């Protein structure tokens, strides 16, 4: 091959043109040969699209293309050999060869077509790599068996549950191949969200074995419903459930309403891996949340000549200004691992703010580690339906928002660790006890104290347990039943059951509260609290309100209800009357428009917050 001339790309013509590679047939040891040709995406010619992991970026292998050599990575070389047919050619689109990767302008232009490319493919060919431990067929056969089990139980829920419980009793080793399948790098690539998330059928190839993507997704959806079994075997089936048809527009009103926000989609993909931080945004430019609804987002083009900060700022500004629903989902996804403290020396603090790569109100997708509280489908309505009232001073990148200052934080905990509320009687001091004592200033758990000392208000312990679980009993971090949809006594029973079991023999739980625990499921509250509170801080305001907020919040921060925000927000007072956005929060007693009601009754005033 080395004696042949190197392949040189010619510039693509204007319009919806891509390059299609025809792989010539060959045997297992034959050199790779093919032909690259221009293709108009508006025509009806058939092709398949390849999805794979780049791996080592060095191009150490070659393919003879148009009688010239073209270098490619080892992973793509293996993928092409796997999908090459023995007796007939195969027409494919594959990014590494179909795009001139050394031309920034072409890369930017072709990214705009990628969703259309995968959407229009006759099939997506997913190459997972080599099956070095010879376990692919075991994994795929287990999936086929599970699919049959769940299919048999579709019309009989009792049958399905019995068979699923039987599956749980099987040896863990039997599940190991499936566990390793889901752990393969392909499943967390940022680009696969649009590559596999369309209506196009897909086949997964792992070594010499293959399996239908729809079958895998169907099994994953069923396994995700059985939380205990999924956790028992360490199966990350939620990653697969997330991917399924993620780029397909809902086919009826209200279905998958949480997918109508680009910022929410970027948040949900935070676990996905990438090499270029700009691809966190560019990989989603084909999503229908961009194409429809927000004209400012529809105008965004992938541009690899822009810095990461320019890309992140631009998408946040457009998402805020063009949001047809006038919501603050863009601010809800902001997460700061750290923020300058206002208790620092003034000049030093200003220096720290100046050194921040982005304004505090712009999500930095390089530092994203928690779920959000204001899920688009949640029932929280701190704004009472009042739309966002905002503008942006572009010259200084200051966001101006109308809202209400409600309270000031007086005490804050350290960040709550993951699984802090797992039921574990071996621990000497539980978080549920220490937060109650150190932040709320109480010792016993009983029904005597009322929240905010309001004789007609909620029990203080109810407000406490509800705040730690963000007001919901979760079935998954993005799918929760909120307390407005649940009988109050049923909800209270879950938290009371946890307190009764966790603090047994301590004398800290009153007999009346123990009675509330009858029929309660402590694990429901545990799951909800671990999902909501992990990586967040618990606090109390000057007026006694309980707050579950960002881990960066601290004493002196301001709790506000901003118009357009489903959740209240924590702001940090700064120089010249400006504020830093710390993040969203849950505040018991403010989640159903209570602050807006006070405003309308003339009890409090609205103001403009300048956020830098």
XYZ file of C-alpha atoms in Angstrom:
612
model
C 0.000 0.000 0.000
C 2.789 2.427 0.876
C 3.842 2.758 -2.824
C 0.491 4.308 -3.740
C -0.155 8.039 -3.787
C -1.811 9.576 -0.714
C -5.505 10.432 -0.974
C -6.271 14.171 -0.933
C -9.736 15.507 -0.198
C -11.360 17.953 -2.603
C -13.549 20.690 -1.215
C -17.225 19.785 -0.820
C -19.600 21.850 -2.983
C -22.133 24.130 -1.342
C -25.359 22.430 -0.373
C -26.338 19.213 1.418
C -23.415 17.133 0.174
C -21.602 14.360 2.028
C -19.125 11.651 1.061
C -20.169 8.008 0.993
C -17.600 5.219 1.207
C -18.266 2.066 -0.767
C -16.330 -0.772 0.866
C -15.335 -3.378 -1.681
C -15.893 -7.037 -0.714
C -13.023 -9.039 0.692
C -11.913 -11.875 2.916
C -10.800 -11.618 6.554
C -7.124 -11.021 5.707
C -7.570 -8.971 2.517
C -6.498 -5.296 2.550
C -9.297 -2.757 2.915
C -10.317 -1.193 -0.393
C -13.071 1.208 -1.312
C -14.227 4.326 -3.088
C -15.312 7.730 -1.773
C -17.995 9.576 -3.763
C -20.088 12.707 -3.327
C -23.668 12.152 -2.274
C -26.586 14.603 -2.076
C -28.575 14.010 1.119
C -31.765 15.112 -0.630
C -31.645 12.098 -2.967
C -33.094 8.697 -2.159
C -29.970 6.566 -2.535
C -29.466 4.030 0.241
C -26.518 3.902 2.610
C -25.744 2.738 6.138
C -24.098 4.840 8.856
C -21.344 3.571 11.155
C -21.118 4.333 14.876
C -17.960 3.388 16.775
C -15.357 4.616 19.291
C -12.307 6.398 17.875
C -10.007 5.179 20.634
C -6.328 5.926 20.013
C -6.404 8.906 17.593
C -3.170 7.956 15.834
C -3.822 6.838 12.259
C -1.642 3.757 12.112
C -3.625 1.812 9.497
C -4.596 2.364 5.862
C -7.363 1.781 3.351
C -6.918 1.964 -0.430
C -9.486 4.524 -1.466
C -9.948 5.616 -5.102
C -6.635 3.797 -5.764
C -4.873 6.005 -3.220
C -4.022 5.410 0.418
C -5.973 6.983 3.231
C -4.906 6.559 6.849
C -7.319 5.569 9.609
C -7.291 4.576 13.273
C -6.960 1.023 14.512
C -10.507 1.048 15.886
C -12.024 2.083 12.546
C -9.883 -0.449 10.696
C -11.332 -3.159 12.931
C -14.866 -1.828 12.465
C -14.586 -1.788 8.669
C -13.257 -5.329 8.616
C -16.164 -6.439 10.814
C -18.875 -4.976 8.586
C -17.201 -5.669 5.216
C -19.089 -8.251 3.186
C -17.393 -11.187 1.511
C -19.167 -11.049 -1.844
C -20.755 -7.643 -2.386
C -19.923 -3.989 -1.743
C -21.387 -1.986 1.134
C -22.177 1.739 1.053
C -21.524 3.519 4.338
C -21.046 6.930 5.891
C -18.351 7.055 8.576
C -17.145 10.328 10.078
C -13.406 9.638 10.076
C -13.262 9.106 6.309
C -16.371 10.880 5.026
C -15.267 14.171 6.633
C -11.903 15.828 6.051
C -10.947 15.941 9.713
C -8.093 18.368 9.028
C -10.418 21.031 7.595
C -12.057 22.945 10.485
C -14.526 24.617 8.148
C -15.687 21.310 6.692
C -15.902 19.690 10.121
C -18.115 22.530 11.327
C -20.308 22.339 8.237
C -20.706 18.555 8.304
C -21.646 18.501 11.992
C -24.831 20.326 10.984
C -25.799 17.338 8.784
C -24.939 14.544 11.192
C -28.378 14.007 12.661
C -29.891 13.993 9.176
C -27.209 11.552 8.027
C -28.035 9.038 10.759
C -31.771 9.711 10.568
C -31.874 8.919 6.841
C -29.610 5.861 6.957
C -31.231 2.530 6.139
C -29.464 1.121 9.194
C -26.932 2.197 11.812
C -24.019 -0.219 12.207
C -22.673 -0.019 15.759
C -19.181 -1.466 16.144
C -18.369 -2.086 19.806
C -14.902 -3.514 19.206
C -13.206 -6.826 19.812
C -14.663 -9.522 22.024
C -11.375 -10.233 23.774
C -12.943 -12.326 26.567
C -15.275 -14.284 24.252
C -18.389 -13.200 26.119
C -20.348 -11.264 23.499
C -22.548 -14.191 22.507
C -23.320 -14.890 26.180
C -24.374 -11.283 26.687
C -26.527 -11.177 23.565
C -28.115 -14.561 24.317
C -28.992 -13.363 27.819
C -30.639 -10.325 26.240
C -32.652 -12.558 23.896
C -33.760 -14.746 26.826
C -34.722 -11.710 28.894
C -36.600 -10.261 25.954
C -38.651 -13.441 25.671
C -39.332 -13.463 29.415
C -40.566 -9.894 29.408
C -42.580 -10.436 26.221
C -44.349 -13.442 27.788
C -45.197 -11.288 30.792
C -46.529 -8.279 28.886
C -50.126 -9.397 29.340
C -49.635 -10.776 32.845
C -47.952 -8.469 35.364
C -47.857 -11.142 38.078
C -46.095 -13.535 35.711
C -43.590 -10.828 34.796
C -42.782 -10.036 38.428
C -42.435 -13.717 39.380
C -40.070 -14.363 36.493
C -38.058 -11.239 37.244
C -37.675 -12.271 40.889
C -36.478 -15.660 39.624
C -33.894 -13.894 37.461
C -32.630 -12.017 40.520
C -31.839 -15.320 42.229
C -29.525 -16.429 39.448
C -25.744 -16.330 40.062
C -24.116 -12.949 39.598
C -21.619 -14.526 37.178
C -24.469 -15.143 34.737
C -25.045 -11.378 34.535
C -21.361 -10.479 34.186
C -21.259 -10.478 30.337
C -24.267 -8.127 30.192
C -22.682 -5.883 32.803
C -19.459 -5.694 30.769
C -21.408 -5.061 27.562
C -23.083 -1.991 29.050
C -19.722 -0.824 30.446
C -18.115 -0.699 26.981
C -16.862 2.811 26.055
C -19.327 3.179 23.170
C -22.296 3.536 25.533
C -21.023 6.830 26.966
C -19.765 8.552 23.785
C -21.405 11.974 23.430
C -21.972 11.570 19.686
C -23.913 8.321 19.964
C -26.883 10.193 21.430
C -27.766 11.400 17.944
C -26.209 8.465 16.089
C -28.389 5.867 17.806
C -31.252 8.066 18.998
C -33.176 8.260 15.708
C -35.874 6.108 14.114
C -33.308 4.297 11.946
C -32.924 0.608 12.879
C -29.566 -0.391 14.335
C -27.454 -3.493 14.825
C -24.733 -3.837 17.456
C -21.604 -5.805 16.529
C -19.345 -7.062 19.306
C -16.608 -9.332 18.041
C -18.239 -11.948 15.812
C -21.650 -11.592 17.479
C -24.476 -9.182 16.762
C -27.771 -8.094 18.301
C -30.687 -5.825 17.420
C -30.649 -2.444 19.199
C -34.428 -2.343 19.730
C -34.261 -5.665 21.582
C -31.483 -4.372 23.851
C -33.458 -1.196 24.587
C -36.625 -3.136 25.352
C -34.817 -5.317 27.881
C -33.108 -2.274 29.399
C -36.452 -0.530 29.903
C -37.851 -3.531 31.750
C -34.749 -3.964 33.910
C -34.801 -0.273 34.799
C -38.307 -0.769 36.229
C -36.887 -3.362 38.623
C -34.628 -1.042 40.582
C -33.602 -3.652 43.169
C -32.384 -6.124 40.540
C -30.580 -3.459 38.530
C -28.749 -2.282 41.642
C -28.070 -5.819 42.823
C -26.180 -6.721 39.656
C -24.720 -3.262 38.988
C -26.432 -2.963 35.594
C -26.286 0.557 34.131
C -29.413 0.001 32.068
C -30.502 3.596 32.669
C -27.731 4.656 30.247
C -29.398 2.585 27.518
C -32.919 3.733 28.382
C -31.684 7.320 28.118
C -30.321 6.740 24.599
C -33.449 5.150 23.147
C -34.861 7.443 20.427
C -33.484 10.499 22.214
C -33.514 12.472 18.968
C -37.020 11.402 17.943
C -39.662 14.086 18.320
C -42.520 13.101 20.682
C -45.445 11.728 18.698
C -48.110 13.104 21.001
C -48.599 16.161 23.207
C -47.082 15.848 26.660
C -44.974 12.792 25.858
C -41.298 13.276 26.745
C -41.955 16.971 27.442
C -38.596 17.060 29.205
C -36.908 16.634 25.814
C -38.182 19.980 24.530
C -35.351 21.925 26.198
C -31.849 21.858 24.750
C -30.336 22.856 28.098
C -32.055 19.929 29.772
C -30.749 17.613 27.055
C -27.209 18.887 27.612
C -27.653 18.283 31.332
C -28.917 14.728 30.794
C -25.901 13.960 28.612
C -23.422 15.186 31.219
C -22.279 11.597 31.872
C -21.231 11.155 28.243
C -17.563 11.282 27.329
C -15.879 13.440 24.730
C -12.488 14.721 23.657
C -13.390 18.259 22.601
C -15.498 20.160 25.213
C -17.229 22.081 22.412
C -18.810 18.842 21.250
C -20.949 18.916 24.403
C -23.018 21.477 22.461
C -22.244 20.609 18.845
C -23.364 16.991 19.265
C -26.902 18.239 19.970
C -27.366 20.793 17.208
C -29.494 18.308 15.259
C -31.918 17.784 18.152
C -35.501 18.879 17.512
C -35.321 21.111 20.615
C -32.861 23.152 18.529
C -34.582 22.823 15.157
C -38.005 23.812 16.478
C -39.348 26.203 19.095
C -36.376 28.478 19.767
C -35.377 30.410 16.631
C -32.203 31.700 18.280
C -30.964 28.149 18.867
C -31.936 27.096 15.350
C -29.457 29.665 14.037
C -26.483 28.135 15.900
C -23.791 26.592 13.716
C -20.937 24.371 14.809
C -17.803 26.476 14.625
C -14.549 24.897 15.749
C -12.738 28.218 15.402
C -14.569 29.431 18.540
C -13.213 28.837 22.035
C -15.018 26.595 24.512
C -16.079 29.646 26.511
C -17.495 31.370 23.425
C -19.531 28.284 22.539
C -20.927 27.864 26.066
C -21.760 31.562 26.478
C -23.441 31.782 23.081
C -25.682 28.768 23.644
C -26.718 29.976 27.125
C -27.556 33.474 25.901
C -29.608 32.141 22.998
C -31.391 29.595 25.196
C -32.446 32.318 27.637
C -33.446 35.004 25.152
C -35.206 32.690 22.705
C -37.005 30.369 25.132
C -40.619 30.366 23.903
C -41.835 29.320 27.357
C -39.891 32.111 29.101
C -38.429 29.631 31.595
C -35.154 29.613 33.522
C -34.101 26.024 32.783
C -30.750 27.467 31.648
C -30.083 28.765 35.167
C -31.374 25.548 36.739
C -28.584 23.516 35.125
C -25.820 25.823 36.411
C -23.551 23.965 38.836
C -20.491 25.444 40.511
C -18.010 23.099 42.212
C -16.693 26.252 43.865
C -17.446 29.974 43.925
C -15.589 32.994 45.329
C -16.751 33.648 48.866
C -17.974 37.098 49.827
C -16.221 36.697 53.176
C -12.867 36.836 51.384
C -10.802 40.002 51.153
C -12.583 42.285 48.661
C -9.769 42.704 46.163
C -8.950 39.005 46.249
C -12.602 38.091 45.719
C -12.902 40.419 42.729
C -9.789 38.833 41.294
C -11.367 35.383 41.685
C -14.524 36.465 39.878
C -12.484 38.029 37.092
C -10.640 34.715 36.773
C -13.870 32.720 36.324
C -13.941 31.441 32.721
C -17.655 32.241 32.343
C -20.263 34.472 34.004
C -21.856 32.716 36.977
C -25.175 32.368 35.106
C -23.677 30.417 32.174
C -23.501 26.612 32.567
C -19.949 25.319 32.278
C -20.435 21.832 30.886
C -16.885 20.848 31.835
C -17.923 20.941 35.505
C -21.244 19.169 35.837
C -21.769 16.572 38.525
C -25.356 16.524 39.846
C -28.893 16.080 38.615
C -31.177 19.105 38.671
C -34.115 19.666 41.001
C -36.367 21.469 38.523
C -37.049 18.548 36.226
C -39.186 19.804 33.316
C -41.927 17.318 34.215
C -41.966 18.104 37.954
C -44.906 19.804 39.666
C -42.849 22.536 41.359
C -44.135 26.021 40.528
C -42.295 28.585 42.631
C -42.924 31.105 39.845
C -46.701 30.421 39.884
C -46.581 30.458 36.091
C -45.171 33.974 35.847
C -42.787 34.067 32.828
C -39.176 35.150 32.965
C -38.551 38.897 32.682
C -34.925 39.304 31.656
C -32.378 41.039 29.483
C -28.639 40.669 28.945
C -26.097 43.486 28.880
C -23.838 41.930 26.271
C -20.973 44.384 26.723
C -20.419 43.271 30.325
C -22.217 39.886 30.150
C -24.573 40.762 32.986
C -27.957 39.039 33.186
C -30.765 41.221 34.548
C -33.730 39.343 36.019
C -36.919 40.360 37.801
C -37.848 38.492 40.946
C -38.376 38.532 44.693
C -35.858 38.422 47.530
C -37.377 36.076 50.090
C -34.809 35.309 52.771
C -31.136 35.061 53.743
C -29.257 31.872 54.612
C -28.170 31.726 58.228
C -26.716 28.201 58.463
C -25.438 25.718 55.865
C -24.120 22.182 56.065
C -21.104 20.750 54.332
C -21.976 19.040 51.031
C -24.024 15.898 51.604
C -22.171 12.846 50.380
C -23.611 10.362 47.926
C -25.702 7.637 49.563
C -25.583 9.561 52.858
C -29.090 8.357 53.667
C -28.555 4.690 52.916
C -29.982 2.709 55.795
C -26.952 1.702 57.848
C -27.401 1.086 61.572
C -23.660 0.556 62.057
C -22.864 4.261 61.697
C -22.408 6.118 64.967
C -23.925 9.449 63.940
C -26.273 9.603 60.980
C -26.618 12.591 58.677
C -30.358 12.659 59.346
C -29.599 13.293 63.026
C -26.654 15.695 62.679
C -28.407 17.988 60.153
C -31.507 18.134 62.363
C -29.398 19.110 65.345
C -26.742 21.365 63.810
C -28.751 23.172 61.116
C -32.331 23.062 62.402
C -31.343 23.394 66.069
C -33.501 20.483 67.211
C -32.789 17.188 68.921
C -35.909 14.996 69.037
C -38.048 13.955 66.114
C -41.664 14.489 67.131
C -44.957 16.071 66.111
C -44.839 18.944 68.593
C -42.796 21.478 66.595
C -44.385 23.286 63.661
C -42.536 24.621 60.639
C -41.883 28.381 60.873
C -43.681 28.261 64.257
C -46.972 28.425 62.374
C -49.606 26.645 64.512
C -51.530 25.786 61.328
C -48.453 24.837 59.316
C -46.737 21.544 58.575
C -44.967 19.579 61.252
C -41.318 20.657 61.316
C -40.162 17.064 60.877
C -42.407 16.712 57.800
C -40.889 19.870 56.285
C -37.402 18.541 57.074
C -37.923 15.139 55.464
C -39.655 16.677 52.475
C -36.863 19.201 51.915
C -34.174 16.521 51.936
C -36.070 14.606 49.240
C -36.962 17.730 47.233
C -40.649 17.085 47.781
C -40.904 13.827 45.897
C -40.730 10.064 46.172
C -38.494 9.231 43.233
C -38.712 6.182 41.033
C -35.699 7.529 39.139
C -33.740 10.775 39.312
C -35.677 12.097 36.295
C -39.060 10.499 37.046
C -40.617 11.245 40.412
C -44.046 11.261 41.998
C -44.286 14.549 43.804
C -46.078 14.939 47.079
C -49.003 16.794 45.480
C -49.835 13.544 43.678
C -49.516 11.420 46.814
C -51.695 11.244 49.884
C -49.959 13.265 52.615
C -50.104 10.410 55.099
C -48.581 8.009 52.576
C -45.699 10.394 51.955
C -45.173 11.064 55.658
C -45.102 7.324 56.337
C -42.064 6.835 54.088
C -39.937 9.402 55.938
C -41.197 8.314 59.341
C -40.322 4.707 58.516
C -36.755 5.760 57.748
C -36.427 7.761 60.984
C -37.903 4.947 63.053
C -35.530 2.343 61.621
C -32.391 4.476 61.377
C -32.700 5.903 64.890
C -34.043 2.801 66.604
C -33.039 2.484 70.268
C -31.814 6.101 70.417
C -34.921 7.531 72.050
C -34.900 10.379 69.526
C -38.138 9.407 67.748
C -41.426 10.014 69.549
C -44.107 7.350 69.845
C -46.510 9.503 67.807
C -44.040 9.734 64.946
C -43.440 5.988 65.088
C -47.172 5.511 64.616
C -46.895 7.560 61.407
C -44.381 4.999 60.111
C -46.905 2.157 60.004
C -47.146 0.931 56.413
C -44.291 3.160 55.272
C -41.447 2.011 53.040
C -38.177 3.454 54.341
C -36.369 2.593 51.110
C -38.649 4.842 49.053
C -37.649 7.839 51.151
C -33.997 6.739 51.113
C -33.929 6.595 47.325
C -35.630 9.970 47.025
C -33.295 11.658 49.511
C -30.127 10.126 48.079
C -31.195 11.206 44.611
C -32.057 14.758 45.654
C -29.538 15.611 48.360
C -26.319 14.028 47.087
C -23.709 16.687 46.337
C -25.929 19.428 47.765
C -26.025 21.361 51.020
C -28.833 21.663 53.528
C -29.495 25.040 55.080
C -31.756 27.181 57.235
C -32.681 30.796 56.578
C -32.934 33.684 59.029
C -36.708 33.187 59.108
C -36.401 29.453 59.717
C -37.037 28.082 56.224
C -35.422 24.775 55.280
C -33.361 24.824 52.088
C -31.796 22.100 49.941
C -29.434 23.933 47.638
C -26.141 23.879 45.746
C -23.075 22.685 47.584
C -21.402 26.075 47.062
C -24.064 27.977 49.044
C -23.006 29.598 52.310
C -24.217 31.810 55.138
C -25.286 35.237 53.879
C -26.439 34.045 50.458
C -29.866 35.265 49.381
C -32.848 33.031 48.599
C -34.920 34.435 45.719
C -37.875 33.501 43.565
C -37.052 34.592 40.022
C -39.854 34.953 37.513
C -39.768 31.970 35.156
C -38.049 29.668 37.656
C -39.779 26.467 38.776
C -37.441 26.403 41.778
C -36.169 29.258 43.940
C -32.530 30.273 43.451
C -29.604 31.078 45.720
C -27.731 34.287 44.833
C -24.555 35.690 46.401
C -24.451 39.468 46.956
C -21.396 40.955 45.234
C -19.803 44.288 44.384
C -21.783 47.283 43.115
C -25.135 45.708 43.931
C -24.556 42.740 41.641
C -24.955 39.052 42.450
C -23.383 35.720 41.586
C -25.719 32.858 40.719
C -25.026 30.009 43.148
C -27.758 27.701 41.861
C -31.307 26.421 42.186
C -32.751 25.218 45.484
C -35.763 23.609 47.128
C -37.363 25.679 49.906
C -40.227 24.159 51.834
C -43.213 26.477 51.654
C -42.147 28.304 48.488
C -42.684 25.633 45.858
C -46.260 26.404 44.787
C -46.164 30.143 44.175
C -46.433 31.310 47.785
C -43.939 34.153 47.215
C -45.853 35.344 44.145
C -49.050 35.340 46.209
C -47.378 37.559 48.815
C -46.226 39.869 46.024
C -49.728 40.152 44.612
C -51.073 40.943 48.081
C -48.530 43.729 48.462
C -46.673 42.018 51.322
C -43.302 41.967 49.516
C -41.756 43.788 46.567
C -40.193 42.651 43.324
C -36.813 43.893 42.144
C -34.232 43.515 39.410
C -31.210 41.327 40.100
C -28.011 42.002 38.157
C -26.124 38.701 37.901
C -22.508 38.754 36.792
